[in-house]
Coordinates of C-alpha atoms in Angstrom, one line a residue:
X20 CA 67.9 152.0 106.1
X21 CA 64.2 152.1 106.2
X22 CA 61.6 148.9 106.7
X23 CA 58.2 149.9 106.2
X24 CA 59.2 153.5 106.5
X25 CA 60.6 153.0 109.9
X26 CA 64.5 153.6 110.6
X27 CA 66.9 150.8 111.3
X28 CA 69.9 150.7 113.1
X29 CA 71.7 147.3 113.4
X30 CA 75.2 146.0 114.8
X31 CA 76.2 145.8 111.0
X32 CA 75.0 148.8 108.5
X33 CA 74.4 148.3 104.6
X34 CA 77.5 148.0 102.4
X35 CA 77.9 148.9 99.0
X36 CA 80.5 147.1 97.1
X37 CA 80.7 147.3 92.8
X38 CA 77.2 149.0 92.6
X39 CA 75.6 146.3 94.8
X40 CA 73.7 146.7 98.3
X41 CA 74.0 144.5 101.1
X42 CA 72.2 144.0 104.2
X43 CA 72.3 141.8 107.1
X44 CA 70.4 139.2 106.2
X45 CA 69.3 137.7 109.7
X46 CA 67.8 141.2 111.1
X47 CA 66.1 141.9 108.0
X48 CA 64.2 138.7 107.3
X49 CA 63.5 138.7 111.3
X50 CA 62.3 142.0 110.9
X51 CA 59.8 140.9 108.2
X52 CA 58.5 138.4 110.2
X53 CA 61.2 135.3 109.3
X54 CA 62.2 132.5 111.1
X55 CA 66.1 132.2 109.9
X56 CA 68.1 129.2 110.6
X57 CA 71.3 127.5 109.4
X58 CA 71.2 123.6 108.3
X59 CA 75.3 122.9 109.0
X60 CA 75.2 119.3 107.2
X61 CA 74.7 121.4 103.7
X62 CA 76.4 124.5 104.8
X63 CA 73.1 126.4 103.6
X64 CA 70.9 129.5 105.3
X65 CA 67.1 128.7 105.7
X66 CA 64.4 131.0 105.6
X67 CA 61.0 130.4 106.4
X68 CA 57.9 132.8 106.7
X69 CA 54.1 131.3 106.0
X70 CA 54.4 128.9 103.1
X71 CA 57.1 130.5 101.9
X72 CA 61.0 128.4 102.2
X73 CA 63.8 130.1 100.8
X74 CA 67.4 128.2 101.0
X75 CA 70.7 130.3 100.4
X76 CA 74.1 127.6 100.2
X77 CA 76.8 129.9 101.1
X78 CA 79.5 130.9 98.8
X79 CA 77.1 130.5 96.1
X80 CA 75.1 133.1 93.8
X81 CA 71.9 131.2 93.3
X82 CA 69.5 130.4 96.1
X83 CA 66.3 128.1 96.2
X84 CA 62.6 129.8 96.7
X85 CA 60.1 126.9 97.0
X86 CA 62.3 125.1 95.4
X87 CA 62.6 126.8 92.5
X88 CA 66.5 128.2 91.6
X89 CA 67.1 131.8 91.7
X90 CA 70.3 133.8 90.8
X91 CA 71.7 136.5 93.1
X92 CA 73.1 139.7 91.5
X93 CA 76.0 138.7 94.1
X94 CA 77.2 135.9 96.6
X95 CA 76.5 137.0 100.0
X96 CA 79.5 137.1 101.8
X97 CA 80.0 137.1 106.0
X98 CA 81.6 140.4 107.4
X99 CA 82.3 141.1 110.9
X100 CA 80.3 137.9 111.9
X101 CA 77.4 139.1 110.0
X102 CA 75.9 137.1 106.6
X103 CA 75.4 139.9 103.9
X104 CA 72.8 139.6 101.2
X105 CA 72.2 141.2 98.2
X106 CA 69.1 143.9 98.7
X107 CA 67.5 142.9 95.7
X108 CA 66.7 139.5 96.8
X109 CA 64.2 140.9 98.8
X110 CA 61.6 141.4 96.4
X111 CA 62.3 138.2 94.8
X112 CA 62.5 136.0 97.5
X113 CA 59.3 138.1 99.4
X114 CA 57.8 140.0 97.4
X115 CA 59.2 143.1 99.3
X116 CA 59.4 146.9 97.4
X117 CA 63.1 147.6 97.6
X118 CA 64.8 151.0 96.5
X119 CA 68.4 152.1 96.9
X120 CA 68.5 156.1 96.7
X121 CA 72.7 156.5 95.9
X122 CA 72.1 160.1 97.3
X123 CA 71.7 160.0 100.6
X124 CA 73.0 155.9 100.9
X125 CA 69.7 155.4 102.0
X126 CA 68.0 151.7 101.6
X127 CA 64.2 151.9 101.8
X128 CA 62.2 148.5 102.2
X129 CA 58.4 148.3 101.8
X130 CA 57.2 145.0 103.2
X131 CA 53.6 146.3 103.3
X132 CA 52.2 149.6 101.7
X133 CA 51.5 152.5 104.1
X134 CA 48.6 154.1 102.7
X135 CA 47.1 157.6 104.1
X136 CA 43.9 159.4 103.0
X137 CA 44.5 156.8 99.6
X138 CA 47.4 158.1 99.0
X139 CA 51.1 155.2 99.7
X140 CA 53.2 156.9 101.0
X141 CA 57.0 156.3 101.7
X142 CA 58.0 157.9 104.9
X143 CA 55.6 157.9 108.1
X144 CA 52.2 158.8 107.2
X145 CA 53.4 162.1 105.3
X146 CA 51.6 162.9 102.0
X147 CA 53.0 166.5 101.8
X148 CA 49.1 167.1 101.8
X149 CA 49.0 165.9 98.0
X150 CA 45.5 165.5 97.1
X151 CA 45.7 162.4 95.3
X152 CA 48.5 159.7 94.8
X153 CA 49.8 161.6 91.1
X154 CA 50.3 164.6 93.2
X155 CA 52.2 162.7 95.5
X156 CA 54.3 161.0 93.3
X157 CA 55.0 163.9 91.3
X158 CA 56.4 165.8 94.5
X159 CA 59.0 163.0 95.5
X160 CA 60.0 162.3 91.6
X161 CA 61.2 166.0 91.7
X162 CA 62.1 166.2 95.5
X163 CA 64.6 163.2 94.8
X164 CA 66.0 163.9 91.7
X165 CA 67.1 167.6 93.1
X166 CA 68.8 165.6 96.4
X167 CA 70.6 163.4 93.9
X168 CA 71.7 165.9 91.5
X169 CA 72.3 168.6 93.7
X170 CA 73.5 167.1 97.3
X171 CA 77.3 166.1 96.1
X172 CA 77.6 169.6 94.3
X173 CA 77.2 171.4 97.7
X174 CA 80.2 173.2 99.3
X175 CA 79.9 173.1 103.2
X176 CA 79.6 176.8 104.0
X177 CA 79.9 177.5 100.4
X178 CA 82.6 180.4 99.5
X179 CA 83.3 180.2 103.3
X180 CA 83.9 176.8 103.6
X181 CA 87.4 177.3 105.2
X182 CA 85.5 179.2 108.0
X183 CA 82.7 177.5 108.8
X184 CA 85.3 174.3 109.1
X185 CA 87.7 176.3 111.6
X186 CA 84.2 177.1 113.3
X187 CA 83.2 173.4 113.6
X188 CA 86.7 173.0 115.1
X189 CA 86.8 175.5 117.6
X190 CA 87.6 178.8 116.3
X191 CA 85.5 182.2 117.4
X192 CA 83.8 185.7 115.8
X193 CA 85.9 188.1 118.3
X194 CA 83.2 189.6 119.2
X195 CA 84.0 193.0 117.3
X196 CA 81.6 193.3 114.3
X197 CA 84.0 196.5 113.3
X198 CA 86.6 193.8 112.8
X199 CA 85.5 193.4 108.4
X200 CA 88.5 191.2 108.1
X201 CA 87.5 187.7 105.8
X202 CA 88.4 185.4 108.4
X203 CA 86.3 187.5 111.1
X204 CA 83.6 187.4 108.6
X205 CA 83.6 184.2 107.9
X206 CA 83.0 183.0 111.7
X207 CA 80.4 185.4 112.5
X208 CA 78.6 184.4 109.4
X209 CA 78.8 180.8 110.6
X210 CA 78.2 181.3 113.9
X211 CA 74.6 182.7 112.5
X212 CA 73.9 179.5 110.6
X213 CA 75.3 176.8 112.8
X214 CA 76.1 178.3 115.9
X215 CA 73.1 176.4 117.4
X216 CA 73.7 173.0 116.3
X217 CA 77.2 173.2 117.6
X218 CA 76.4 174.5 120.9
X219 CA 73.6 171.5 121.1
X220 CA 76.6 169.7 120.4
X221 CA 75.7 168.1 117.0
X222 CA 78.6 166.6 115.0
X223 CA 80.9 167.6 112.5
X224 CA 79.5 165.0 110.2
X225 CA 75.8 165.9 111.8
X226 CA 76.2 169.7 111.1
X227 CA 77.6 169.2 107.8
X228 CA 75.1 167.0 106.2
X229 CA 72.3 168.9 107.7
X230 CA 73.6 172.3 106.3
X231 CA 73.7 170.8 103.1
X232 CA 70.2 169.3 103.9
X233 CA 68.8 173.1 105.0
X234 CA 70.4 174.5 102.0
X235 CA 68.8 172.0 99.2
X236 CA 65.4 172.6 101.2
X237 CA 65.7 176.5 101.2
X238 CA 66.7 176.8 97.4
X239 CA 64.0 174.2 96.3
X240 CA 61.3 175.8 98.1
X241 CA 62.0 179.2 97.0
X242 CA 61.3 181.2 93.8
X243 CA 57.4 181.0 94.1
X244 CA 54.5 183.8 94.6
X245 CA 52.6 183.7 97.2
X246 CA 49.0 184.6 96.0
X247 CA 48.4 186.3 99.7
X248 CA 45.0 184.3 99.7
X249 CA 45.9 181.4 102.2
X250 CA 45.3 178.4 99.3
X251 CA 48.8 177.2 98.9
X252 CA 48.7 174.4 101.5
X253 CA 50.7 171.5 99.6
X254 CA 54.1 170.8 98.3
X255 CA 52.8 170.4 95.3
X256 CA 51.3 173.6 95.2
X257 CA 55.1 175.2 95.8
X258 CA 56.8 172.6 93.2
X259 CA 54.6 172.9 90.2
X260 CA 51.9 175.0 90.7
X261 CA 54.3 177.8 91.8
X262 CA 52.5 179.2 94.3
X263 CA 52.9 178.6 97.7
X264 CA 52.7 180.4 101.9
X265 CA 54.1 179.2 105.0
X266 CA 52.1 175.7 104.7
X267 CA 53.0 174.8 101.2
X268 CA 57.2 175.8 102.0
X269 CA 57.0 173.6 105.3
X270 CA 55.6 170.9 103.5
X271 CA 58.7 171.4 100.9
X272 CA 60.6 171.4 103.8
X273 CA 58.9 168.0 105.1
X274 CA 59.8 165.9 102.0
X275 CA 63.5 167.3 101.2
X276 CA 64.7 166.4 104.7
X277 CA 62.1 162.8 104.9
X278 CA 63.9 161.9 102.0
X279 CA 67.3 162.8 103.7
X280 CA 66.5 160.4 106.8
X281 CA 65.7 162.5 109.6
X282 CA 62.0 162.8 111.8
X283 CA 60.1 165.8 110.6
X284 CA 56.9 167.5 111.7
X285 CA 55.0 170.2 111.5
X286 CA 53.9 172.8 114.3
X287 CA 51.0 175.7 113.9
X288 CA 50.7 179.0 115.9
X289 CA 49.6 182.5 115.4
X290 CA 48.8 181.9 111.9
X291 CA 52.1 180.4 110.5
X292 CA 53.3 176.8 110.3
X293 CA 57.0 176.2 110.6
X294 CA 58.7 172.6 109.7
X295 CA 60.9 171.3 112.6
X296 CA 63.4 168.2 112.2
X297 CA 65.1 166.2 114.6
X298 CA 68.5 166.2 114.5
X299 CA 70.9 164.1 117.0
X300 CA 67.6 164.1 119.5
X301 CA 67.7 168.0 119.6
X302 CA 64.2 169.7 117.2
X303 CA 64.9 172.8 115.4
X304 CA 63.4 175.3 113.0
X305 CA 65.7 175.3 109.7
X306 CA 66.1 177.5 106.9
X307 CA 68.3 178.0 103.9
X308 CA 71.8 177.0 105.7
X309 CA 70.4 178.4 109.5
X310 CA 68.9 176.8 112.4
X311 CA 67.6 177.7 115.7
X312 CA 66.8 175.3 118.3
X313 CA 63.5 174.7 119.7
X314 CA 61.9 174.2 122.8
X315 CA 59.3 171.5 121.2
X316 CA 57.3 170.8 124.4
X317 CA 57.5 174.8 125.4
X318 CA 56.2 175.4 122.2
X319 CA 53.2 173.5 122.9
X320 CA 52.6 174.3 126.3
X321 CA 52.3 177.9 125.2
X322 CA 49.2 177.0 122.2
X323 CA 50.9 176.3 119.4
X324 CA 49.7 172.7 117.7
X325 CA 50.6 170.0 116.0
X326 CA 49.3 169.5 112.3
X327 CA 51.7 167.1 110.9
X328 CA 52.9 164.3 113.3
X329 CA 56.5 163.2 113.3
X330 CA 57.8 161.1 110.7
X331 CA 58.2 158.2 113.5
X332 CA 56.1 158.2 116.6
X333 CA 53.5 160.6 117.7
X334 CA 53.5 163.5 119.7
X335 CA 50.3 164.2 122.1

């Protein structure tokens, strides 16, 4: 879950139950800037921010906004202590944008719009260098509807799958490359592509869903020409235009795995730019189904630069 392109992590996570989304209503409408109370002669939750009064009775599926009666899409509902509201109440009881992207289970909140260079933007203050808000939009249309069509289709490992699981659980390339057996072949070929999050001691789940992530990246970034003139600099440039270098692929790189939920940036040295992510506090340098960790602070120590700040926070 995102607020204002920021991630959250609360005591209770979002739900989905019969198509609908809920959150936890006290530390989202505290996070917006809400005062949140609870009036126990009417049995009813009270929210209050500027002139705005919005009154939820529980066990009900309407609530009051200024007095005037709203439905919900659901009741809210109390699980594990925690009152659960319907998402889209959000925009109707504050005006908040609200979207639900069903691949990855991501909830992304926009109480205010983040704008950069003109352009709103959705996660950090990362355009993709789009030139213009159409370019933008245009990039994150495509960029999302790839994740959501393509993500659940994706085999772990793909034909090796059995491998790379055994891998995750333990099991060991012998060391003999003579040895062409399948099973031999199968663990030296993921100890190559996630060797390095293992031994940085990423999760199962962690390693799995950023394979997939690295793999969606790789295949949607590839298959352009790359003019050899250094003007590709955009994702734009690689998705529709065609054409794309080391600036406009990182940039690919950038929006596939922003959209996915992790902290991205992008480094500069020697004359190529490389996309990094963060992934279970560890940065490294992905491609299509490989990683290798990275030294992010001996990086810059030895001149290489910055020219994409992290999704979340800033790097001097």
């Amino acid at each position: 879950m995102y607020i204002d392109g920021i991630p959250q992590f609360y005591k209770q996570q979002p739900i989905e139950q019969n198509g609908i989304v809920f959150v936890p209503l006290r530390d989202i409408y505290e996070k917006l800037g809400a005062k949140v109370t609870s009036d126990t002669k009417t049995n009813t939750v009270i929210i209050t921010k500027g002139n705005t009064v919005i009154k939820l009775p529980r066990g009900k599926d309407f609530a009051y906004v200024n007095g005037k009666s709203v439905k919900l899409s659901a009741k809210m509902f109390t699980n594990n202590g925690v009152i659960m509201i319907p998402v889209d109440f959000l925009k109707v009881s504050l005006g908040s944008s609200v979207e639900w992207l069903s691949v990855p289970k991501v909830v992304v909140i926009t109480s205010k719009a983040q704008t950069v260079n003109g352009i709103k933007v959705l996660y950090g203050g990362h355009t993709y260098a789009s030139r213009n808000q159409k370019e933008y939009d245009t990039v994150m249309k495509i960029v999302r509807e790839y994740i959501s069509k393509e993500y659940d289709k994706l085999v772990f490992g793909e034909s090796r799958n059995k491998y790379y699981l055994e891998y995750l659980d333990g099991a060991r390339f012998n060391g003999d490359k003579r040895d062409r057996s399948e099973r031999n072949v199968g663990l030296y070929l993921a100890q190559g592509s996630i060797g390095e999050l293992v031994s940085a001691g990423v999760s199962k789940e962690g390693v799995i869903r950023a394979w997939k992530t690295g793999f969606l990246a790789g295949t949607l970034a590839s298959g352009t020409v790359d003019p050899g003139d250094g003007k590709p600099r955009s994702a734009y440039d690689n998705l529709v235009r065609r054409v794309s270098d080391c600036d406009a692929h990182a940039q690919v790189y950038s929006a596939v795995w922003d959209a996915m939920g992790y902290n991205t940036l992008i480094i500069a040295g020697s004359g190529h730019a490389d996309m990094l992510v963060q992934i279970e506090g560890h940065w490294f340098k992905p491609g299509a189904g490989s990683f290798l960790r990275v030294d992010l602070n001996g990086s810059l120590k030895k001149g290489a630069k910055i020219i994409f700040q992290p999704t979340y926070g800033q790097i001097k």
